[in-house]
XYZ file of C-alpha atoms in Angstrom:
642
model
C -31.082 -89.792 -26.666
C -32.132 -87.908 -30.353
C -34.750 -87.192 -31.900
C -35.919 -87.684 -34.948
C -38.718 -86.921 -36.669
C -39.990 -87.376 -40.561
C -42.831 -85.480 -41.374
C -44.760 -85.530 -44.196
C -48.466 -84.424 -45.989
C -50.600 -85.228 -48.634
C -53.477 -83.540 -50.116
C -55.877 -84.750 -52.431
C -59.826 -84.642 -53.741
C -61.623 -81.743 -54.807
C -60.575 -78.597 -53.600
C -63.729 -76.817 -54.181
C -66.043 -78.697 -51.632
C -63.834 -77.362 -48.551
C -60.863 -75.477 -46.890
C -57.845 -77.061 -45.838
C -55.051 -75.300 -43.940
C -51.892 -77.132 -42.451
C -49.365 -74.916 -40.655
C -46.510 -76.396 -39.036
C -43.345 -74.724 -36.965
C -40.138 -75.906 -35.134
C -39.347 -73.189 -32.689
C -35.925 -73.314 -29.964
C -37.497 -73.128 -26.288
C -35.168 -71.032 -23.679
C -35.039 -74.016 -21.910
C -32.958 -75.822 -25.262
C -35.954 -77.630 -26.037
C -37.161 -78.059 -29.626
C -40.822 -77.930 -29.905
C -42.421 -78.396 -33.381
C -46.057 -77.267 -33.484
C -48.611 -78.620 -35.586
C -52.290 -77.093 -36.563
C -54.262 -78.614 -38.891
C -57.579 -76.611 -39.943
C -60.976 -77.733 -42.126
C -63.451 -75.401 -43.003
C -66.656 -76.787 -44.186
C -67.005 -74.024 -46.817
C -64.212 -71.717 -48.510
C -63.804 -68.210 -46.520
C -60.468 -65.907 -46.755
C -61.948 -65.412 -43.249
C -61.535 -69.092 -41.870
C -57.731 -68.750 -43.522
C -57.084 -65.663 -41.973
C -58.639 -67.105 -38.247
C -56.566 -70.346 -38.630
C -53.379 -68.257 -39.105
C -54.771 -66.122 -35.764
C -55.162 -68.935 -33.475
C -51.425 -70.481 -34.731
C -50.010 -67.176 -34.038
C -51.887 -66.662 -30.354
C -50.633 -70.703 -29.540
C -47.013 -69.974 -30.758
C -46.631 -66.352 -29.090
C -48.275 -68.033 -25.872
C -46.055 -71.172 -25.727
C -42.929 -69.163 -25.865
C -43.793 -66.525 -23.471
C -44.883 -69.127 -21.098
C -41.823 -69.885 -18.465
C -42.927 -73.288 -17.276
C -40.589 -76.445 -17.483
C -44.316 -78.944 -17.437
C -44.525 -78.675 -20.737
C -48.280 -79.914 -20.381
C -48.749 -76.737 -18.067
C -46.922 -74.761 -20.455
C -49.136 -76.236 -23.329
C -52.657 -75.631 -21.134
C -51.476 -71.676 -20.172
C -51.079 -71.338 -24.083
C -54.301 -72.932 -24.770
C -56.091 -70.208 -22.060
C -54.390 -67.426 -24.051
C -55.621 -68.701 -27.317
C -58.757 -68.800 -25.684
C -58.562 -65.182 -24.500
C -56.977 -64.205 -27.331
C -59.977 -65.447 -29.950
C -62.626 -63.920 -27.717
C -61.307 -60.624 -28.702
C -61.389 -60.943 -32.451
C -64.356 -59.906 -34.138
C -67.503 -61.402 -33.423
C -68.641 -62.283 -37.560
C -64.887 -64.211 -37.601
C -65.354 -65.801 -34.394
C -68.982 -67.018 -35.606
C -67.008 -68.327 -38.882
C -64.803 -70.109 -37.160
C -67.117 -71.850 -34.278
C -69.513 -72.941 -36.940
C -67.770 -74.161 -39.892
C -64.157 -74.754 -38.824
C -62.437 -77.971 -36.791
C -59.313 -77.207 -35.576
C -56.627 -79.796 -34.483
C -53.139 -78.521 -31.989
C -50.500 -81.100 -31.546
C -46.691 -80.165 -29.904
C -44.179 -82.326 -30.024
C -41.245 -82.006 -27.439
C -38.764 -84.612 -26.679
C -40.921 -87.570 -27.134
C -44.141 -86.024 -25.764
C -47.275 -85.453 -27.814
C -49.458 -82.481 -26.286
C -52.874 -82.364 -28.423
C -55.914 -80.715 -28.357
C -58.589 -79.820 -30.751
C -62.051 -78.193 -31.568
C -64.684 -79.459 -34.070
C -65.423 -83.566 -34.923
C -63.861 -83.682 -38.673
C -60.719 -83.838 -37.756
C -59.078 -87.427 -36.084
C -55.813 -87.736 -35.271
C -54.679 -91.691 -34.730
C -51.460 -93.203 -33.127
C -49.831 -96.063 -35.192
C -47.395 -98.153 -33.139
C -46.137 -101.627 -34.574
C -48.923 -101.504 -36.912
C -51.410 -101.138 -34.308
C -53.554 -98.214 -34.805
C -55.891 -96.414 -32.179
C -57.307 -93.001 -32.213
C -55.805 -90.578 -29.864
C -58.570 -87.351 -30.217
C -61.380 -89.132 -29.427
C -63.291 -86.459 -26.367
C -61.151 -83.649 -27.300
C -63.981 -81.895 -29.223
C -66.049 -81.484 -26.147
C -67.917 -77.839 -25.993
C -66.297 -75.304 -23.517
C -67.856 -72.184 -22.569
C -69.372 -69.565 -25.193
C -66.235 -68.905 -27.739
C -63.787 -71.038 -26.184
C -62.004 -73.331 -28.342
C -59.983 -75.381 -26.812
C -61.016 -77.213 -23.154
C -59.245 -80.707 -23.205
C -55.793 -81.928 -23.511
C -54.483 -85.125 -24.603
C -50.413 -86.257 -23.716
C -48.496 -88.986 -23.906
C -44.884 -90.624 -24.322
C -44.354 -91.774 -27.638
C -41.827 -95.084 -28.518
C -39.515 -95.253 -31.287
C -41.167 -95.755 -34.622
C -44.290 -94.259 -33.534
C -46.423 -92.621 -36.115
C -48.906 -89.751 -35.157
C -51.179 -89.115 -38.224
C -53.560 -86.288 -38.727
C -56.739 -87.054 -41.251
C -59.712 -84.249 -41.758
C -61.899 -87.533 -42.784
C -62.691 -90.200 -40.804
C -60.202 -92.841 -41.762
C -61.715 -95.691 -40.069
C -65.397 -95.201 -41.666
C -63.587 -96.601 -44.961
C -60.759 -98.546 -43.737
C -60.342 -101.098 -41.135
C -57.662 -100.863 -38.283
C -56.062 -103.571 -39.644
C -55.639 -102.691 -42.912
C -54.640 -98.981 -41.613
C -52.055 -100.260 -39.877
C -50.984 -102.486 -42.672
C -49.972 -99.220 -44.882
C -47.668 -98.443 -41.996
C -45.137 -101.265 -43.299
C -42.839 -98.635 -45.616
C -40.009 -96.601 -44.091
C -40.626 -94.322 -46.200
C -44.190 -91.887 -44.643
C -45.005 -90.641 -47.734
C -45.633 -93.925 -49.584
C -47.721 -94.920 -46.613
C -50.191 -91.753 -47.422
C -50.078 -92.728 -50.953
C -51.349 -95.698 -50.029
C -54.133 -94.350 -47.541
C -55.181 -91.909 -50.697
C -55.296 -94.301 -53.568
C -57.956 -96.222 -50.830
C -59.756 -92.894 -50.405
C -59.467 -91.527 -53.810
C -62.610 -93.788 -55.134
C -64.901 -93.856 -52.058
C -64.298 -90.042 -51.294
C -64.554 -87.405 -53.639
C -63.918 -84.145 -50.960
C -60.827 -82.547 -50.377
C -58.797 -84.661 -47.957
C -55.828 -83.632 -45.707
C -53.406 -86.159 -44.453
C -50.506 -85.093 -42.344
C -47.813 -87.603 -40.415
C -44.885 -87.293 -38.320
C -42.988 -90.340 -37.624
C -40.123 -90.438 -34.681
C -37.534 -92.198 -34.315
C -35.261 -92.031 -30.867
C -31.326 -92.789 -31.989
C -29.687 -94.116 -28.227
C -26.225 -93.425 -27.666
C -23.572 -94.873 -29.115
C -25.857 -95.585 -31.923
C -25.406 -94.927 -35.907
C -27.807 -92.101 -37.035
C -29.689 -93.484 -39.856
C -28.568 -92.681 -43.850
C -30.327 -89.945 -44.947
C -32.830 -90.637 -47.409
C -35.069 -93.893 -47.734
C -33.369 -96.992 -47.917
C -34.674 -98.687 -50.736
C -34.354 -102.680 -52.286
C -31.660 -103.433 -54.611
C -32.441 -103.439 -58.185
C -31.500 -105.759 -60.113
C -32.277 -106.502 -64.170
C -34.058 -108.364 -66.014
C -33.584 -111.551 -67.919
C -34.712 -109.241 -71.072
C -32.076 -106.501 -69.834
C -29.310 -108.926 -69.799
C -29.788 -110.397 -73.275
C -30.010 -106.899 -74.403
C -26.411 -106.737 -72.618
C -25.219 -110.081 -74.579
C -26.246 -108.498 -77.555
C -24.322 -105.166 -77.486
C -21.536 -107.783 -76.200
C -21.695 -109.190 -79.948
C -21.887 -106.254 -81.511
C -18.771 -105.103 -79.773
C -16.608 -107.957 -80.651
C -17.908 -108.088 -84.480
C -16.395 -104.443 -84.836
C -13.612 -104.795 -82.894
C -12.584 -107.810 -85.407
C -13.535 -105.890 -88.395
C -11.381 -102.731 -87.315
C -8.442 -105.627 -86.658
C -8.485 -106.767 -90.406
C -8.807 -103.342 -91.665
C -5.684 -102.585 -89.631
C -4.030 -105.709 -91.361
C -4.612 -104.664 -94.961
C -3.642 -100.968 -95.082
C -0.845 -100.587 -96.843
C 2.869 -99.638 -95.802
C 2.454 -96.499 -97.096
C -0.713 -95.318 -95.572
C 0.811 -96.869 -92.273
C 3.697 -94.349 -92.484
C 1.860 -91.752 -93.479
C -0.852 -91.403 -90.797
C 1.640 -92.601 -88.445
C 1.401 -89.970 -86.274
C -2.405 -89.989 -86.246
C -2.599 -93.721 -85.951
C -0.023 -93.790 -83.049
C -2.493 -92.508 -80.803
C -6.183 -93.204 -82.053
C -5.719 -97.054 -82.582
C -4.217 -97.762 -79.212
C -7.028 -95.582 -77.426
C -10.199 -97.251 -79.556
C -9.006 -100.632 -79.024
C -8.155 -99.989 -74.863
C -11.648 -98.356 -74.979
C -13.297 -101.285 -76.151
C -11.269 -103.559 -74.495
C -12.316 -101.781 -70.873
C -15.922 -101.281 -72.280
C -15.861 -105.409 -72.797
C -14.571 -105.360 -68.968
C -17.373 -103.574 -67.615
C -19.853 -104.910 -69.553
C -19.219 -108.463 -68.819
C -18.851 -107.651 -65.243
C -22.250 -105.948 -64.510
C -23.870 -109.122 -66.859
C -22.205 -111.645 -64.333
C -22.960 -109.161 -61.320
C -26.681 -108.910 -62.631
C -26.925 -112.959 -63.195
C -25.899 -113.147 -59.502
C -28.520 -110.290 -58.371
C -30.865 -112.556 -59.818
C -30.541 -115.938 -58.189
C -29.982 -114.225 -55.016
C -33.592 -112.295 -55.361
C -35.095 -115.564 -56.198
C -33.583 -117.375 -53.444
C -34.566 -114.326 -50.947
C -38.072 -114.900 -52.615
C -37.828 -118.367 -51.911
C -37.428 -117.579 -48.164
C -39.910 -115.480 -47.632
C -42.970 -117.627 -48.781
C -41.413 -119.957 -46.328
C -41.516 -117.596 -43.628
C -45.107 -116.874 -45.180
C -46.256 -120.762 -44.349
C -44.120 -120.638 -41.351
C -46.463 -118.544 -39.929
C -49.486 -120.238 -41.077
C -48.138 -123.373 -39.403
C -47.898 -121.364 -36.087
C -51.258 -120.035 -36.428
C -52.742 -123.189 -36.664
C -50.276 -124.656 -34.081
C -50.858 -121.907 -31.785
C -54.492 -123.319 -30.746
C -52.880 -126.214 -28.899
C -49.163 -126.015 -28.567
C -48.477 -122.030 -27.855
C -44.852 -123.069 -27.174
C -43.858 -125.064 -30.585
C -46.244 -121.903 -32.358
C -43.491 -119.983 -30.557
C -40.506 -121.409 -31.693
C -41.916 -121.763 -34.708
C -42.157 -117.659 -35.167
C -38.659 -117.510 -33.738
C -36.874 -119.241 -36.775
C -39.565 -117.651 -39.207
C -38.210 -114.227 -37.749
C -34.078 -115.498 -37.793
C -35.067 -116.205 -41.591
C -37.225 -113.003 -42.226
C -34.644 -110.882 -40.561
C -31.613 -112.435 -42.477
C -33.744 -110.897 -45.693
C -33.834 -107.494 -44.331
C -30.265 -107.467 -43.323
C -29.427 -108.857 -46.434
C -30.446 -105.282 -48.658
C -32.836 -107.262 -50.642
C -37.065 -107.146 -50.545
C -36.494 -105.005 -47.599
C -39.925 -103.485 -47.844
C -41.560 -107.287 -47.842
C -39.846 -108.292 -45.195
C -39.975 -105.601 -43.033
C -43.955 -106.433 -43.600
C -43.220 -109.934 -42.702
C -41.695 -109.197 -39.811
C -44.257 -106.898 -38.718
C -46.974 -109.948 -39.409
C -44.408 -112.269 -37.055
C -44.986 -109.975 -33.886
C -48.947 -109.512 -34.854
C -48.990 -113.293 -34.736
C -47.116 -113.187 -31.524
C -49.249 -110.751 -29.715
C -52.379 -113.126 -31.245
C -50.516 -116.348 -29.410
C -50.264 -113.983 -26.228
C -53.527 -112.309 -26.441
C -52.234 -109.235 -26.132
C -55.240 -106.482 -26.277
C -54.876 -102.816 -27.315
C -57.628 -100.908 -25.056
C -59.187 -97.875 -26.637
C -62.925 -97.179 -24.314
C -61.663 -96.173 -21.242
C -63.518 -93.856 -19.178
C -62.242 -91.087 -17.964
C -63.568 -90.635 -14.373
C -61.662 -87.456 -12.446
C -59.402 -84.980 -14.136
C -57.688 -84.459 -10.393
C -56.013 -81.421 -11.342
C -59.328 -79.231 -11.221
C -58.554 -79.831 -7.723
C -55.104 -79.095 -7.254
C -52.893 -77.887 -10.993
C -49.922 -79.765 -9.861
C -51.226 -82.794 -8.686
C -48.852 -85.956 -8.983
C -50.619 -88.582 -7.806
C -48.999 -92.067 -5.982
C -51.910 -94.469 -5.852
C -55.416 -95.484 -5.560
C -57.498 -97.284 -2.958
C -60.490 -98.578 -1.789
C -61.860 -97.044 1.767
C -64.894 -95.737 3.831
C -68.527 -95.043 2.589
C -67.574 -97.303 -0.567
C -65.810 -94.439 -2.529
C -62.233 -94.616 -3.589
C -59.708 -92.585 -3.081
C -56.472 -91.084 -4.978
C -53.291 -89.792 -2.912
C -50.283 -88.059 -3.210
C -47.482 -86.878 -1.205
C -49.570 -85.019 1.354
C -53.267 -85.046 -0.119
C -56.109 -87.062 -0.292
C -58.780 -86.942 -2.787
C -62.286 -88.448 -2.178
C -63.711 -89.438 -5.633
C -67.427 -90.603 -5.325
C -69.111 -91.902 -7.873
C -67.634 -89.440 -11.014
C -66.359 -86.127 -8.805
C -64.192 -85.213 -6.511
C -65.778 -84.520 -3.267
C -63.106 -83.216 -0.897
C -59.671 -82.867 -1.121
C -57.976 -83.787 2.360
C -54.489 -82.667 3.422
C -53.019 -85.992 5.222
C -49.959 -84.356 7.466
C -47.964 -81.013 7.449
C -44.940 -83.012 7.844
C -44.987 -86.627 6.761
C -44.599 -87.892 3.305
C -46.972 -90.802 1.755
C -44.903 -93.253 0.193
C -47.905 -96.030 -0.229
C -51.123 -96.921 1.296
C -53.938 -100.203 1.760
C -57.181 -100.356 3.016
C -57.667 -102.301 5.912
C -61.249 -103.265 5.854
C -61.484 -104.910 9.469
C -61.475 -101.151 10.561
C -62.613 -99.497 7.607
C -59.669 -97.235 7.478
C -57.183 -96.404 4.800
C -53.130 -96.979 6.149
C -50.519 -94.461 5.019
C -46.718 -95.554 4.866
C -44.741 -92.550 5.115
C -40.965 -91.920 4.142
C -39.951 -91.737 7.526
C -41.615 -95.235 8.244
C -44.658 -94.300 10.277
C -48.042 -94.812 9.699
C -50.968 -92.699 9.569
C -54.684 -94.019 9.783
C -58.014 -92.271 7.794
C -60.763 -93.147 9.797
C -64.083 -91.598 10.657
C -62.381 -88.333 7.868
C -59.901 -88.022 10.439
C -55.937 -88.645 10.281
C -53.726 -89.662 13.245
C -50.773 -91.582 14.012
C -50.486 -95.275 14.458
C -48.851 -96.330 17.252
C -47.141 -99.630 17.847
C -45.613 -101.377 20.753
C -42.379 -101.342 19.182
C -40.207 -97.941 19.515
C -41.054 -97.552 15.993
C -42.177 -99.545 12.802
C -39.218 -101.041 10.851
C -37.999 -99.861 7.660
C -39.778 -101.028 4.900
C -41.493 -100.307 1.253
C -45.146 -101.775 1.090
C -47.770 -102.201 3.217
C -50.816 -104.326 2.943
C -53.786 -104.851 5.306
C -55.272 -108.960 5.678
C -57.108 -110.277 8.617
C -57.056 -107.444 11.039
C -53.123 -107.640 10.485
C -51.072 -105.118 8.831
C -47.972 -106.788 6.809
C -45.057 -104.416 5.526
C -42.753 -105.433 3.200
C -39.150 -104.809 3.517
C -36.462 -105.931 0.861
C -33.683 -104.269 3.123
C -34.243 -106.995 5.907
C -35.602 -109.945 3.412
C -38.436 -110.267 5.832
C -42.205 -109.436 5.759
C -43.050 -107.781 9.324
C -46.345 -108.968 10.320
C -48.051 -106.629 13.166
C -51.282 -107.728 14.537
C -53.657 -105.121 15.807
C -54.462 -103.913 19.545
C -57.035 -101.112 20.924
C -53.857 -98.609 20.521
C -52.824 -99.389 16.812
C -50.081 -101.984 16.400
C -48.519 -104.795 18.651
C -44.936 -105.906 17.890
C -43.650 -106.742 14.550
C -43.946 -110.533 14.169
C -41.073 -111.437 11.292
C -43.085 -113.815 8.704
C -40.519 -114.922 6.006
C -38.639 -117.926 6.423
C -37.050 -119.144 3.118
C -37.700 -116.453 0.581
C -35.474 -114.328 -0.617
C -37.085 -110.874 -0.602
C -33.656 -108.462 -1.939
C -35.219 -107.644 -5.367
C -38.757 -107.544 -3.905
C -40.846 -104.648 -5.455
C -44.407 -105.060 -4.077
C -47.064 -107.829 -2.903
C -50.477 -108.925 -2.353
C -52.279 -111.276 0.120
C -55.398 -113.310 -0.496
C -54.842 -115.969 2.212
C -51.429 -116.396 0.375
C -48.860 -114.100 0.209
C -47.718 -113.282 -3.592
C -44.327 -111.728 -3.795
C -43.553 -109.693 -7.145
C -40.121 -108.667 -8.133
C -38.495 -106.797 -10.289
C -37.873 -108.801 -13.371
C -41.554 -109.797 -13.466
C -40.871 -112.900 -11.388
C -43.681 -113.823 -8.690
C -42.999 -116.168 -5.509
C -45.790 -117.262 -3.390
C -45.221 -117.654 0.518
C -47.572 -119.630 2.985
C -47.021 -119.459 6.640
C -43.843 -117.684 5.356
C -42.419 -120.384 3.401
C -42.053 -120.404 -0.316
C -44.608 -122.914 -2.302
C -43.915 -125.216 -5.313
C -45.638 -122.491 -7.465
C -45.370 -122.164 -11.307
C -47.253 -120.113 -14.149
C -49.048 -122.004 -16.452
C -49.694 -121.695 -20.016
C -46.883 -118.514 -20.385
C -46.693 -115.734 -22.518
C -43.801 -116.617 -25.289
C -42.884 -113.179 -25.135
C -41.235 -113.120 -21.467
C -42.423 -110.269 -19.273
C -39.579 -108.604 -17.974
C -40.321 -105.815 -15.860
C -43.294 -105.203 -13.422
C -44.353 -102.659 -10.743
C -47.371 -103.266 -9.100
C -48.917 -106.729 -8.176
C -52.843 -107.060 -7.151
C -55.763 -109.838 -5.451
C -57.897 -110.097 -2.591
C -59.812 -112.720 -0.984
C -62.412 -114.183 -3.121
C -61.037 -112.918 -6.224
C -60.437 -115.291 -8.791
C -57.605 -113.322 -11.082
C -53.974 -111.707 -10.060
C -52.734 -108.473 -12.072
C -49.466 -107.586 -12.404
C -48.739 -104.035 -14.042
C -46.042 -103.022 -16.182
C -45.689 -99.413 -15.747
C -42.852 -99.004 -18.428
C -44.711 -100.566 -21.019
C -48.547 -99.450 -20.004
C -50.120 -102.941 -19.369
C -51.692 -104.812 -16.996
C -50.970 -108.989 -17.110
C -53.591 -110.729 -16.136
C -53.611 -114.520 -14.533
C -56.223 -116.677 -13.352
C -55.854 -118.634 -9.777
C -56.145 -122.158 -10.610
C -57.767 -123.157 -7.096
C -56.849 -127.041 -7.183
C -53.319 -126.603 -7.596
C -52.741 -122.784 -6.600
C -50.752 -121.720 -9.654
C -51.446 -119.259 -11.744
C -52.510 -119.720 -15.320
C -51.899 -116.907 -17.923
C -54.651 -115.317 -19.406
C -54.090 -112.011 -21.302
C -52.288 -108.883 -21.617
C -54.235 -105.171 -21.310
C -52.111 -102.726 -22.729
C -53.341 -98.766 -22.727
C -51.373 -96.964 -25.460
C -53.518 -93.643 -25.183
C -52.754 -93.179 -21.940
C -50.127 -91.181 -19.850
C -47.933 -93.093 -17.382
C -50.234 -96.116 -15.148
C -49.203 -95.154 -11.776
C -51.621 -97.768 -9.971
C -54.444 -99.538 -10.795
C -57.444 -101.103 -8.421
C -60.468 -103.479 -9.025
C -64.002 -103.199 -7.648
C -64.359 -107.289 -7.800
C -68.159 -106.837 -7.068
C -68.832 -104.367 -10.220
C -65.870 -105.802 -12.475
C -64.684 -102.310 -12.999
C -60.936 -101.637 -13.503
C -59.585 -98.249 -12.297
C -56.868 -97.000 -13.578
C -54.498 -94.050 -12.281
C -52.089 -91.723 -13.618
C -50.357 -88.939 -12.521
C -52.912 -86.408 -12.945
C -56.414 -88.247 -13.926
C -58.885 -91.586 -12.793
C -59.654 -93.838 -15.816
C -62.021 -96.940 -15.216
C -62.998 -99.509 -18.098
C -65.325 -102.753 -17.084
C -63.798 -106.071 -17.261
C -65.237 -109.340 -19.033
């Protein structure tokens, strides 16, 4: 996988009302990573002072990134931040006053493609654009630290080919919608996107504005690299262009016919004496306008054919344009026929693009294709999540598995070999689980009010009363499996390996014997599942199976997404829960279905999809307060559900 990234800034207003500083630098890591750093700076006022700090803090981040020996790059990126931190509380106390009242300060690294950001101040947003969807990535960054410390929170995330991260020292969004934001995202080209964004500005802001982007673009293997430069349309000319060519076309021939007679009616004489003159020049003016006829007529025909193919390209796109106004109408009844309605409307779009012609148009028609897809899906870009725990004031390397429900109504986050009791919006204790075992997964089992660890040796270990001890079972041992999930004082594990769900029923000791539940299903590709009276089996590829008394049901998905879900990770119910949630780890969403309780399928409903955030590792719902939490590797996010 490469790289690539196109980076470009723009700035415009009146310089007088305030400073401006952008400072950007691709450095080689010992590791062979590139890193390209990014600080943008806005002073409030015009200082040599709030130059001269801007330049300060750039040089304390890049000396402290380099000198830091840590493959995390978000470790790497936080040790920097302490030194800049360090570092600034030693400059002089008037510059340090300068800078903590009248400067915002803005740090993003790119590496691979990570984004690391951080900033100080409010008058600086940065903002993610992905498929024209734009959300803003600095929002809580700006929170206070101690006295003269600039920089407390960090920001990170994977970014996806064709992402855009764009730095603004205005609010962009106080004078532009999202939608139309995202809208001046259609170009290939960056820099006619922030030409865009300032001839918007230019009239409702007067102050000096900074815009700075950096688009990347990931180039697979075996993959072309792109041509350097912007691709742009074809030109073609004008009807007034080509008579201009007709005319020069009868201009040519006139004197071309006139230099023929004079030829004719110069005498013998005159022939023989400028013979030698004549022998070349005549030959060379008349194959010179002969090839000049050539040329001519071809780029006139070439041109006439430029132009009937533009019109006809023209002609396709403003049916794609009512193509999708038919699916948008369509879609409120008949999601299906909206969908294959957007499917031609994109074979026709597409054949455009590919063709070299209106490439810019259709590129924006295309774009307006998948909108109206994601509109048919209800797709939903999620911006107010909560951040709950930051898990690594506890422990710096935390990598956290999952989350559960448990004892005294708090919920808990584990790793490998740590538990970490999060009540209410702290962390209350951090518990180590075994000196030897390994967590693989875990469930709650409310009949006991304990929390069940699988471990990777396929034992279990039981939290109860804030103690941890091994389950026992009258088997020799459990059997091998993946999943575990606790339902009616029985504990259920799933195992692919054996297509079987092992069902063990509990006894004053732990366990009895594994019971083997599955009778028809075919479990191979099985990745996880969830009981709520059924058994709901998720693979894979996204598919779900649903089992009762171990046989599979006639079970179906109504009303489908016509954008086919294709990979999945996590599946989640309970008892007395109306919905089912399926996450998509790869992608950052959660699908969400509704039970239908007459017939027991499930009917799609809508698709949550967290683009600010790092990597979902597992999700869990509080059915009772409609909350959503959401984990990933290092913090606890929860948002409340409709």
């Amino acid at each position: 996988m490469q790289i690539l990234r196109q980076k470009e800034s723009l700035n415009f207003g009146d310089k007088k009302n305030a400073l401006l500083k952008e400072i950007n630098e691709s450095i080689k890591l010992e590791t062979g990573h590139e890193a390209e750093i990014v600080l943008i700076a806005k002073g409030d006022k015009i200082h040599p002072s709030l130059i001269v700090g801007a330049e300060k803090i750039f040089d304390l981040l890049l000396q402290g990134f380099i000198e830091t020996e840590e493959a995390d790059f978000y470790t790497r990126f936080e040790e920097a931040l302490k030194k800049v931190n360090n570092g600034f509380a030693l400059l002089a106390e008037d510059l340090q006053k300068e800078i903590l009242d009248a400067m915002s300060i803005s740090v993003g690294i790119f590496v691979e493609n990570k984004l690391y950001l951080t900033q100080y101040g409010l008058d600086i947003e940065v903002y993610l654009v992905r498929s024209k969807h734009v959300s803003v990535i600095s929002t809580g960054l700006d929170e206070k630290g101690k006295d003269n410390e600039l920089f407390v929170n960090i920001a990170s995330g994977a970014l996806e080919n064709n992402d855009i991260v764009l730095w603004s020292t205005e609010r962009l969004l106080r004078y532009i919608t999202k939608t139309d934001l995202g809208k001046m995202f259609g170009a290939d080209d960056l820099s006619v996107s922030l030409t865009q964004i300032q001839q918007t500005l230019s009239i409702e802001l007067p102050t000096n504005v900074c815009l700075s982007g950096s688009k990347m673009t990931i180039i697979n293997e075996n993959e072309p690299l792109p041509a350097i430069g912007v691709q742009t349309d074809k030109q073609v000319l004008k009807f007034d262009k080509i008579e201009n060519l007709k005319n020069l076309l009868d201009v040519l021939y006139k004197k071309s016919k006139n230099l023929h007679a004079q030829l004719k009616e110069k005498k013998l004489k005159d022939a023989f004496q400028n013979l030698h003159y004549h022998q070349y020049k005549i030959p060379l003016v008349l194959g010179g306008v002969i090839l000049l006829l050539v040329l001519v007529l071809f780029v006139v025909q070439s041109q006439i054919k430029n132009q009937q193919e533009l019109k006809g390209m023209e002609a396709t796109l403003d049916e794609v344009q009512t193509d999708i106004d038919t699916a948008q109408s369509r879609g409120t009844y008949d999601k299906e026929t909206a969908g294959n309605i957007l499917n031609k409307a994109e074979e026709k779009a597409r054949a455009v693009f590919n063709s070299g012609y209106l490439r810019t148009k259709s590129s924006q028609i295309l774009s307006e294709i998948q909108q109206e897809r994601d509109n048919l899906d209800n797709i939903q870009h999620v911006k107010d999540v909560q951040l709950l725990v930051d898990l690594t004031t506890k422990r710096d390397d935390v990598n956290a598995l999952g989350i559960v429900k448990g004892p005294d109504n708090n919920i808990y986050a584990y790793e490998y070999n740590a538990l970490y009791v999060i009540t209410g919006d702290r962390i209350s204790d951090v518990l180590k689980i075994d000196d030897k075992e390994q967590v693989i997964t875990a469930t709650y089992n409310d009949d006991n009010d304990e929390i069940l660890f699988l471990t990777s040796n396929y034992k279990i270990i039981s939290y109860k009363n804030k103690n941890f001890q091994l389950s026992d079972t009258t088997d020799e041992a459990f059997k091998t499996g993946m999943k575990i999930s606790a339902y009616g004082g029985k504990l259920y594990l799933l195992a692919p390996l054996d297509n079987q769900i092992y069902r063990y029923p509990s006894n004053r000791d732990g366990f009895s014997k594994a019971e083997s539940y599955n009778v028809n299903g075919n479990l191979k590709d099985a990745v996880d599942f969830t009981i709520d009276g059924f058994i709901y089996v998720l693979y894979k590829d996204a598919v779900i199976q649903m089992l009762s008394h171990g046989e599979i049901q006639n079970f179906s998905v109504q009303k489908a997404p016509i954008q086919t879900i294709v990979s999945a990770d996590k599946i989640y119910t309970e008892l007395e829960y109306p919905k089912l949630l399926v996450l998509d780890s790869s992608a950052n969403k959660i699908v969400v279905y509704n039970k239908d309780e007459r017939t027991n399928n499930l009917v799609y409903d809508r698709q949550l999809v967290f683009d600010g955030l790092d990597k979902i590792q597992d999700f869990l719902i509080d059915k009772n307060a409609k909350v959503l939490y959401l984990l990933t590797k290092q913090k606890v996010y929860r948002m409340t559900l409709e």
